[in-house]
Every structure is written in C-alpha cells, then in structure tokens.
Amino acid sequence: MVIFDFDGVICDSLKLCRDACQFAAKQQNSSVILETNPFRYLDPVTFEAVAQELGLNENIFSRDVASYLYEYGEQAPFFFGMSQAIETIAASHDLFIVSASHSDVIRQQLHRHKLLSSFAGVLGGDIAGSKKEKIQHLQTTFKTKAIMLGDSISDIKAANESDALSIAVTWGWQPQGYLDKENPTLMVHHTYDIAKAVISLETQLK
C-alpha cells in the first residue's frame, strides 16, 4: 500500500494554496499579507494551522480555502512525470491519498488528469482524524504496512509514528534540511525516482 500526500507531492499547488489562504483570511476581515510560502516551516502543514498562526477561526478558514480550491483548482498543474509514476505504482500496489485538502477538491483534480481510478481511496481534511490516525486506519484495514510519500515534516512524522515507511520528496513545500530532521526512510529528488524508491522498499511491506 502506497499513500500519497497531495499538495506539494502530486500537485504543484503552492501558489494556489497560498492564494486560497489569502482569500480565506480576507473573508475574516484580516489585513495580513501572506508570504510566498506560508507553509515552509509549519508543523503540521494544514490550513487549520495557518488559521491558528493568524489568529482566525479555523473551521471557517478551512471551509473558505476548500471553496476557493474547488473553484480554481484547475489552475494548479501536476508535477512533470507524476502521472506516469502513479500509473506505474498503481499496477502493483493499492494507492491512497491522505491530505489536508478537501476530498472533493482532490478527486476533482485527479479526474481532470485521468488518475482518479488509480486510487483506491482519498482521505482529505474533511474526514475526521489526523494523518497518523488515517495511516493507522488504512494499515489496520488492509493488514499491511504502508509507504507514505510526503513533502512536509508532518507527513514524515505521521508515517514514523504509525510504523509506516516514508519517502520524502524534495520538490514540495518544505526544504530538504527540514525533512531530514525526521529521518525519512528514503528521500527522492525527481518524480521519475518514485517508482524505483517504492520498489526498493517492497520487501519491508510485509
């Protein structure tokens, strides 16, 4: 079983998600101007955590972010080579997404890229539970260890705390040096290395 984070791993959505957070902040009459990457050192990387940093209502903020992303999600491309990597891995593994973004937003974007059928399930931020709890639930349900692909320190923490394996990607929202602190099982620097990294960990999935 292979679990992907979505934003920053599959989808090149940093600018879109930053703009969504800016929109959500303005909806609560905040005059704050967010930096280019407000998620760089955030832990956990969730929209609720951004709202908390800004002193805003987390539930309303998350709702407004989801609304913005649902309307403008088509503006964010998938990283080059990601579709091929997903299709290759899906041929021999069950794939899931565990993300802070709303499940419907993720499904919409996967459908647009003709990848929705490659995933057995999408567990977005609208579904109760932390990433750790969702990984544990999937491992318990399918009775197998998971590989988690993430671009944030909270992704790697969730995998480590769930006794899952982890692959940190360096093209996402948080810097390599920050990811190193959580000791991911592997680290990859290009999308075309994902399938090879998954294959190298297969013997540890039993």
Tab-separated table of C-alpha atoms in Angstrom, residues 73-164:
chain	number	residue	atom	x	y	z
A	73	GLY	CA	-8.145	24.055	-8.683
A	74	GLU	CA	-7.675	23.642	-12.425
A	75	GLN	CA	-5.015	26.378	-12.265
A	76	ALA	CA	-2.582	24.036	-10.482
A	77	PRO	CA	-0.722	21.535	-12.688
A	78	PHE	CA	0.592	18.166	-11.586
A	79	PHE	CA	4.356	17.860	-11.338
A	80	PHE	CA	6.011	16.670	-14.542
A	81	GLY	CA	6.287	12.889	-14.613
A	82	MET	CA	3.846	12.366	-11.744
A	83	SER	CA	1.070	10.812	-13.828
A	84	GLN	CA	3.440	8.172	-15.186
A	85	ALA	CA	4.828	7.430	-11.708
A	86	ILE	CA	1.325	6.969	-10.286
A	87	GLU	CA	0.229	4.684	-13.121
A	88	THR	CA	3.377	2.569	-12.739
A	89	ILE	CA	2.964	2.124	-8.981
A	90	ALA	CA	-0.806	1.545	-9.237
A	91	ALA	CA	-0.168	-1.502	-11.425
A	92	SER	CA	1.129	-3.443	-8.406
A	93	HIS	CA	0.000	-1.537	-5.282
A	94	ASP	CA	-3.152	-0.120	-3.738
A	95	LEU	CA	-2.842	3.665	-3.748
A	96	PHE	CA	-4.419	6.158	-1.359
A	97	ILE	CA	-4.215	9.888	-0.732
A	98	VAL	CA	-4.100	11.345	2.768
A	99	SER	CA	-4.142	15.127	2.605
A	100	ALA	CA	-5.179	18.315	4.369
A	101	SER	CA	-7.137	19.397	1.276
A	102	HIS	CA	-10.818	18.589	0.917
A	103	SER	CA	-11.504	15.154	-0.578
A	104	ASP	CA	-13.809	16.545	-3.290
A	105	VAL	CA	-11.174	19.063	-4.391
A	106	ILE	CA	-8.600	16.275	-4.722
A	107	ARG	CA	-10.981	13.995	-6.623
A	108	GLN	CA	-11.845	16.827	-8.996
A	109	GLN	CA	-8.175	17.359	-9.853
A	110	LEU	CA	-7.429	13.642	-10.160
A	111	HIS	CA	-10.397	13.255	-12.503
A	112	ARG	CA	-9.119	16.131	-14.644
A	113	HIS	CA	-5.791	14.318	-15.030
A	114	LYS	CA	-7.497	10.928	-15.640
A	115	LEU	CA	-5.925	9.480	-12.466
A	116	LEU	CA	-8.925	9.088	-10.169
A	117	SER	CA	-9.296	5.382	-10.962
A	118	SER	CA	-5.660	4.796	-9.932
A	119	PHE	CA	-6.531	5.456	-6.285
A	120	ALA	CA	-8.473	3.134	-4.016
A	121	GLY	CA	-9.380	5.973	-1.671
A	122	VAL	CA	-8.978	9.669	-0.865
A	123	LEU	CA	-8.908	10.781	2.769
A	124	GLY	CA	-8.924	14.564	2.810
A	125	GLY	CA	-9.004	17.114	5.577
A	126	ASP	CA	-12.807	16.931	5.641
A	127	ILE	CA	-12.547	13.401	7.077
A	128	ALA	CA	-12.035	13.278	10.831
A	129	GLY	CA	-8.664	12.227	12.182
A	130	SER	CA	-5.023	13.208	11.905
A	131	LYS	CA	-2.719	11.899	9.174
A	132	LYS	CA	-1.257	9.494	11.716
A	133	GLU	CA	-4.716	8.143	12.568
A	134	LYS	CA	-5.641	7.777	8.902
A	135	ILE	CA	-2.433	5.910	8.085
A	136	GLN	CA	-3.010	3.612	11.060
A	137	HIS	CA	-6.599	3.015	9.967
A	138	LEU	CA	-5.524	2.064	6.435
A	139	GLN	CA	-2.791	-0.252	7.704
A	140	THR	CA	-5.195	-1.951	10.097
A	141	THR	CA	-7.906	-2.288	7.461
A	142	PHE	CA	-5.631	-3.713	4.772
A	143	LYS	CA	-3.348	-5.578	7.207
A	144	THR	CA	-0.149	-4.332	5.603
A	145	LYS	CA	2.493	-1.733	6.239
A	146	ALA	CA	2.265	1.437	4.173
A	147	ILE	CA	4.728	3.646	2.356
A	148	MET	CA	3.912	7.331	2.834
A	149	LEU	CA	5.120	9.891	0.292
A	150	GLY	CA	5.213	13.414	1.656
A	151	ASP	CA	6.820	16.808	1.257
A	152	SER	CA	6.413	18.018	4.847
A	153	ILE	CA	7.832	17.195	8.240
A	154	SER	CA	4.332	16.349	9.470
A	155	ASP	CA	3.959	13.723	6.700
A	156	ILE	CA	7.171	12.012	7.797
A	157	LYS	CA	6.227	12.247	11.479
A	158	ALA	CA	2.825	10.691	10.772
A	159	ALA	CA	4.490	7.799	8.932
A	160	ASN	CA	7.124	7.232	11.606
A	161	GLU	CA	4.559	7.320	14.415
A	162	SER	CA	2.408	4.809	12.507
A	163	ASP	CA	5.269	2.369	11.955
A	164	ALA	CA	4.944	3.040	8.235
